[in-house]
PDB file of C-alpha atoms in Angstrom:
ATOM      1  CA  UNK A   1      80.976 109.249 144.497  1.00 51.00           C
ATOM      2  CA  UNK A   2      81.443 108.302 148.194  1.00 53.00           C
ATOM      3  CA  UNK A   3      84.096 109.624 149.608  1.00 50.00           C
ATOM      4  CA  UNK A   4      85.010 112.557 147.509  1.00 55.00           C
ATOM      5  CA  UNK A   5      82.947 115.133 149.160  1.00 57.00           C
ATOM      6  CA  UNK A   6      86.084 115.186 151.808  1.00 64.00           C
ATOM      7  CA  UNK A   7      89.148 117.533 151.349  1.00 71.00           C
ATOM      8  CA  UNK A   8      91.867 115.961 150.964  1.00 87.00           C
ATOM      9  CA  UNK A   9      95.252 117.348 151.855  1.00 91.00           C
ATOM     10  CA  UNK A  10      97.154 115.419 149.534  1.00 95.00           C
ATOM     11  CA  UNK A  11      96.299 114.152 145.684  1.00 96.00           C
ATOM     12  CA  UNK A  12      98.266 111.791 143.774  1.00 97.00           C
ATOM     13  CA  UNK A  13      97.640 110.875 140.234  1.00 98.00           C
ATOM     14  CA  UNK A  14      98.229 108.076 138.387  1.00 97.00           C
ATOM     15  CA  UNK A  15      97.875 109.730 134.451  1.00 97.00           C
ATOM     16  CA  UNK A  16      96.871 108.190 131.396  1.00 93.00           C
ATOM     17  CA  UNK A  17      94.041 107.102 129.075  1.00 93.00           C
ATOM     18  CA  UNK A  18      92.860 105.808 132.680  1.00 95.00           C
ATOM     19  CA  UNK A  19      94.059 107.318 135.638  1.00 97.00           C
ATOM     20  CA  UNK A  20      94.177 106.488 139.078  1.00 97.00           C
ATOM     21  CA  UNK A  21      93.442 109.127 141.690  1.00 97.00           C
ATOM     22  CA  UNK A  22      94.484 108.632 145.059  1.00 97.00           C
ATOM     23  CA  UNK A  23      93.149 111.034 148.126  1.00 96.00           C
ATOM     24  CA  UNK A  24      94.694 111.834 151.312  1.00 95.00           C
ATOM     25  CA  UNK A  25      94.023 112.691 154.059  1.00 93.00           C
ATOM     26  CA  UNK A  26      96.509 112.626 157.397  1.00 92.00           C
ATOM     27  CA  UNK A  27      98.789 110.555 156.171  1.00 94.00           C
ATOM     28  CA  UNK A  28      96.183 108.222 155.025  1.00 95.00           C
ATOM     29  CA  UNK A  29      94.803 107.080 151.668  1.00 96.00           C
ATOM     30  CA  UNK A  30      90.937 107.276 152.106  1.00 95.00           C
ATOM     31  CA  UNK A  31      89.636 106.411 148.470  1.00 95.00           C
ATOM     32  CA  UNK A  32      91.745 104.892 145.249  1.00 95.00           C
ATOM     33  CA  UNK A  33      89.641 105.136 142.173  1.00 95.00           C
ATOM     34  CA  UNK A  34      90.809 104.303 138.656  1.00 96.00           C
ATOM     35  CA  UNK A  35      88.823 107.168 135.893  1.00 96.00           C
ATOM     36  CA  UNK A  36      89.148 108.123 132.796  1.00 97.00           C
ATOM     37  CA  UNK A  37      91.124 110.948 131.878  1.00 97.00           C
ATOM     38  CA  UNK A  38      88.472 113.736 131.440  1.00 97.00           C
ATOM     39  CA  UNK A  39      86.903 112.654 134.479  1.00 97.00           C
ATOM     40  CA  UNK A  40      90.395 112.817 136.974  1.00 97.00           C
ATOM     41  CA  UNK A  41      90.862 116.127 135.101  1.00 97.00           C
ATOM     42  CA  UNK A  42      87.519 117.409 136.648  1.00 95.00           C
ATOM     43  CA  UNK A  43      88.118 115.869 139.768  1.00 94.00           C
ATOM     44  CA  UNK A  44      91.278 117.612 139.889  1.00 94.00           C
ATOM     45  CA  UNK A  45      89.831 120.859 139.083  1.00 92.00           C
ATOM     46  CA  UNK A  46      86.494 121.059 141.235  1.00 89.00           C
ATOM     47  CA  UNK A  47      88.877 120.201 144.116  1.00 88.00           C
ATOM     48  CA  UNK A  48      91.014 123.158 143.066  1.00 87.00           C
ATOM     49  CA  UNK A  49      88.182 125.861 142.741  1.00 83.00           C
ATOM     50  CA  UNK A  50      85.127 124.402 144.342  1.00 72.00           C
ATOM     51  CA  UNK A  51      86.422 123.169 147.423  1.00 66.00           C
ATOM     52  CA  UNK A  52      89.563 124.948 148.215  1.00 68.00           C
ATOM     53  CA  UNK A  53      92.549 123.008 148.134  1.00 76.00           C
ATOM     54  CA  UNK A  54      95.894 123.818 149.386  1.00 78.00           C
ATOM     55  CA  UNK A  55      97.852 121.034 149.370  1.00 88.00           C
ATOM     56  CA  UNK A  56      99.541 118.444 147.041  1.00 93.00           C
ATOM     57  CA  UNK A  57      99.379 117.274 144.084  1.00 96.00           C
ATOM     58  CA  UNK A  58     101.401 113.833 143.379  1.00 97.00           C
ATOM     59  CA  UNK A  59     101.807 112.913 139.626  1.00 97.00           C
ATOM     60  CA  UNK A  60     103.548 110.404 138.165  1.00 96.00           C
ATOM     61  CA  UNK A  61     106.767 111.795 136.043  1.00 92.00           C
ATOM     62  CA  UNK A  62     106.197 111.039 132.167  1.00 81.00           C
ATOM     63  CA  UNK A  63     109.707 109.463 130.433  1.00 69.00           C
ATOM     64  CA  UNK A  64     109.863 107.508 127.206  1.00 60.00           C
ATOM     65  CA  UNK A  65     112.684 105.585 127.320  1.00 61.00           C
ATOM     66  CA  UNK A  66     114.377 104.022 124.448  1.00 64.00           C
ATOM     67  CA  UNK A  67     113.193 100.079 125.291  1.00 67.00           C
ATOM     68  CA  UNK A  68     109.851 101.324 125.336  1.00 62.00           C
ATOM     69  CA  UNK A  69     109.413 103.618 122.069  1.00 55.00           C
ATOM     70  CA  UNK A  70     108.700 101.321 119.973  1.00 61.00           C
ATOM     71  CA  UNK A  71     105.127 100.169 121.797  1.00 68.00           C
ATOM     72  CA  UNK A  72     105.225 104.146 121.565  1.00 60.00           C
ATOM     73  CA  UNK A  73     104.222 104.169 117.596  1.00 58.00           C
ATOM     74  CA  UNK A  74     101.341 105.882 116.850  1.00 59.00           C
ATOM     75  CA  UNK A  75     100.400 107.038 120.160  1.00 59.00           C
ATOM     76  CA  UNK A  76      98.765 110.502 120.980  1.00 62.00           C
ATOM     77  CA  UNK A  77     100.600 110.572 124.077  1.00 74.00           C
ATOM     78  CA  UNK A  78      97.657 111.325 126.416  1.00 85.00           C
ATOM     79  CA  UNK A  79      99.693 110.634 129.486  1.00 91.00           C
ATOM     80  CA  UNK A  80     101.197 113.746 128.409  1.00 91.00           C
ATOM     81  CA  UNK A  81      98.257 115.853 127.795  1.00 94.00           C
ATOM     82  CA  UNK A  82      97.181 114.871 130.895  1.00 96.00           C
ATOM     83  CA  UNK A  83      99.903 116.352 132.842  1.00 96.00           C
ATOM     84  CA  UNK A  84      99.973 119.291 130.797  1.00 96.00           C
ATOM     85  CA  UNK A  85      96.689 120.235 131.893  1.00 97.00           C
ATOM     86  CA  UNK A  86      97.101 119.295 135.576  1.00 97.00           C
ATOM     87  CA  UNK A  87     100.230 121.719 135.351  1.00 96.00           C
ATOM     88  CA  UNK A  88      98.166 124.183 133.837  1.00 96.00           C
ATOM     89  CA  UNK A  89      95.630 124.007 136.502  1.00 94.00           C
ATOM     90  CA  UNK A  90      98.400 124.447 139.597  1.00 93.00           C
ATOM     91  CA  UNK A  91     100.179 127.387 137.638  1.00 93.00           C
ATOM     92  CA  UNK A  92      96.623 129.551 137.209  1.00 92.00           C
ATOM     93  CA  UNK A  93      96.033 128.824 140.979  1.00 88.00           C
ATOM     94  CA  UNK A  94      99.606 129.766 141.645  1.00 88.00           C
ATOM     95  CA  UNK A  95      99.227 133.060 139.778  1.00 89.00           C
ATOM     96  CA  UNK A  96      96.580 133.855 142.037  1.00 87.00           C
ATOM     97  CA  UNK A  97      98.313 132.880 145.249  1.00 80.00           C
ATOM     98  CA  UNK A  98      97.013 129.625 145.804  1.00 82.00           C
ATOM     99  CA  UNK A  99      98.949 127.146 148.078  1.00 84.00           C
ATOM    100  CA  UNK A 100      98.980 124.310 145.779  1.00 88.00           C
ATOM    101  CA  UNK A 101     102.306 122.389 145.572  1.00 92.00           C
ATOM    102  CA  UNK A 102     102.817 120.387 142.395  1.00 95.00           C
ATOM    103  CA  UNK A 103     105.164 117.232 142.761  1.00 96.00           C
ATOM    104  CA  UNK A 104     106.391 115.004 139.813  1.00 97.00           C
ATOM    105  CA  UNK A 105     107.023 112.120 141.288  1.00 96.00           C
ATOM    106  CA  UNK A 106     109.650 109.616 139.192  1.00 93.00           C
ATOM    107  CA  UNK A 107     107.931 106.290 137.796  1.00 88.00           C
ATOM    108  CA  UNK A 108     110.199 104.094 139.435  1.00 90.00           C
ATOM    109  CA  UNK A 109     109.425 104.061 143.108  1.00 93.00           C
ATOM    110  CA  UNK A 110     106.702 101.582 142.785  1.00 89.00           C
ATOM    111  CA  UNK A 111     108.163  98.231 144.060  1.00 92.00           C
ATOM    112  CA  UNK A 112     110.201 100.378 146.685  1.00 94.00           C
ATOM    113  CA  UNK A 113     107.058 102.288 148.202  1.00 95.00           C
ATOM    114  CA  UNK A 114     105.062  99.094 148.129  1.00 93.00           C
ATOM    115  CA  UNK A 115     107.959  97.046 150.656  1.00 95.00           C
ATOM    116  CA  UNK A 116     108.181 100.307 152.816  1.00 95.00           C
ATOM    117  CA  UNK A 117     103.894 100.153 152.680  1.00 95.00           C
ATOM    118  CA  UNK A 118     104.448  96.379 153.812  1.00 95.00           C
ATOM    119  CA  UNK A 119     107.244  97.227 156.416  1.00 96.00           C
ATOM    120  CA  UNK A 120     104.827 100.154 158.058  1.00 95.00           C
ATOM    121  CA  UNK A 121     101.749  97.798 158.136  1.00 95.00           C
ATOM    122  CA  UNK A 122      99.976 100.084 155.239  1.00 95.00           C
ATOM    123  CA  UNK A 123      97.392  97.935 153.479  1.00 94.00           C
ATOM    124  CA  UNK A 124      96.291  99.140 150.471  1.00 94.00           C
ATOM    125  CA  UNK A 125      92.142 100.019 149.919  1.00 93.00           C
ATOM    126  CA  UNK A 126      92.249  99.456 146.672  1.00 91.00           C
ATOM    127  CA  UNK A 127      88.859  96.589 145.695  1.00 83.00           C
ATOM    128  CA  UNK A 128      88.474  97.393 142.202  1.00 77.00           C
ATOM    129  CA  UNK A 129      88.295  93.467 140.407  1.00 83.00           C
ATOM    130  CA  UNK A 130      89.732  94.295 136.659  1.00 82.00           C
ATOM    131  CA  UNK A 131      92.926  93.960 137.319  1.00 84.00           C
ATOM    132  CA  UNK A 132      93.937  96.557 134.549  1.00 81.00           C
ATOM    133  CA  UNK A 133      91.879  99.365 136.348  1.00 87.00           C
ATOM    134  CA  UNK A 134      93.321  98.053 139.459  1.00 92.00           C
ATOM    135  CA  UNK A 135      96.899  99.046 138.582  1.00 93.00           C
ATOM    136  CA  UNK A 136      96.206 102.475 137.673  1.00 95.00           C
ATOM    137  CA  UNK A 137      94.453 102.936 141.721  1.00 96.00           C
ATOM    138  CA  UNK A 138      97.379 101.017 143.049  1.00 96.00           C
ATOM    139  CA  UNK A 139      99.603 102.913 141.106  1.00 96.00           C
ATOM    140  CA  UNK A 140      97.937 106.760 142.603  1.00 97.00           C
ATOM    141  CA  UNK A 141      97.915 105.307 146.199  1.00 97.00           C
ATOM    142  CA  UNK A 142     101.622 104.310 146.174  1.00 97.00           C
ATOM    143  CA  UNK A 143     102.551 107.484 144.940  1.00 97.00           C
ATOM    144  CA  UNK A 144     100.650 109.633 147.587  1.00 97.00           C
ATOM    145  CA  UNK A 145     102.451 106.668 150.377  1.00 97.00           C
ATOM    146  CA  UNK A 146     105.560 107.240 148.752  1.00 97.00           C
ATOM    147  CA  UNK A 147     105.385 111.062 149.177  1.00 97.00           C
ATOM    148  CA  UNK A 148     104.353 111.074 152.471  1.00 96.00           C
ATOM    149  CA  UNK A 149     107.392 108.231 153.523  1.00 95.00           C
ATOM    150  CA  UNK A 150     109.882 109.830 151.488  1.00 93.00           C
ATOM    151  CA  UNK A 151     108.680 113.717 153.284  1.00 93.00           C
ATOM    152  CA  UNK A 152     108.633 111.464 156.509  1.00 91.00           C
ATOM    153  CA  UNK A 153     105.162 112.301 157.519  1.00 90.00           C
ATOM    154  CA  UNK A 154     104.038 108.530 158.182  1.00 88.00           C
TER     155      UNK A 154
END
């Protein structure tokens, strides 16, 4: 995929069934891709061991709140899973050293991040048409914006 053969010094992750991976690099979001979850899990681990990166990892924090249980029924909780493995993957590179920086990001800043993206002149690069798979990109690229405002590095 264009624009993935870059190193990015910052990754933030939008988990799920579909997730949206957002890569930075300078302060800047240079690709915002919704994928499934195998596939951002592979991503997220070639760019660990194949290309050697040592910076961060953004992820969106996983709550279930009481209002929301209910839709909850039944579910096998991949958002979840998929953080479990992503944590999995930072703690073996960790163990060996590594400089990767893991960052759970709450699930709130979304509306926030995308008035202080307005209020800096950040436009977002996400093009993807279905508007479902569209969330999930917007949804990775705030997150890395919202790490990089909130660590004042932009």
């Amino acid at each position: 995929m264009e624009g993935l053969e870059l190193t990015p010094d910052l990754i933030a992750i939008d988990p799920g069934e579909t997730c949206g991976v957002a890569l930075f690099e300078g302060g800047r979001c240079y690709r915002s891709i919704p994928m499934t979850d195998m596939g951002c899990l592979h991503l997220i681990e070639n760019y660990l061991s194949g290309y050697s990166f040592s910076g961060e990892l953004v992820v969106e924090r996983f709550r279930l709140y009481a209002s929301k249980a209910q839709q909850q029924v039944g579910s096998t909780f991949r958002t979840v899973e998929v953080i479990g493995a992503i944590k999995w993957m930072v703690h073996l590179r960790q163990m060996r050293d590594e400089h990767v920086l893991l960052i759970m990001a709450p699930a709130d800043i979304k509306k926030a991040t995308a008035g202080n993206m307005r209020g800096r002149g950040i436009r977002s690069i996400v093009f993807e048409k279905d508007s479902k798979l569209k969330e999930h990109a917007l949804d990775a690229e705030q997150l890395g914006y919202w790490r990089l405002i909130e660590q004042g590095r932009i």
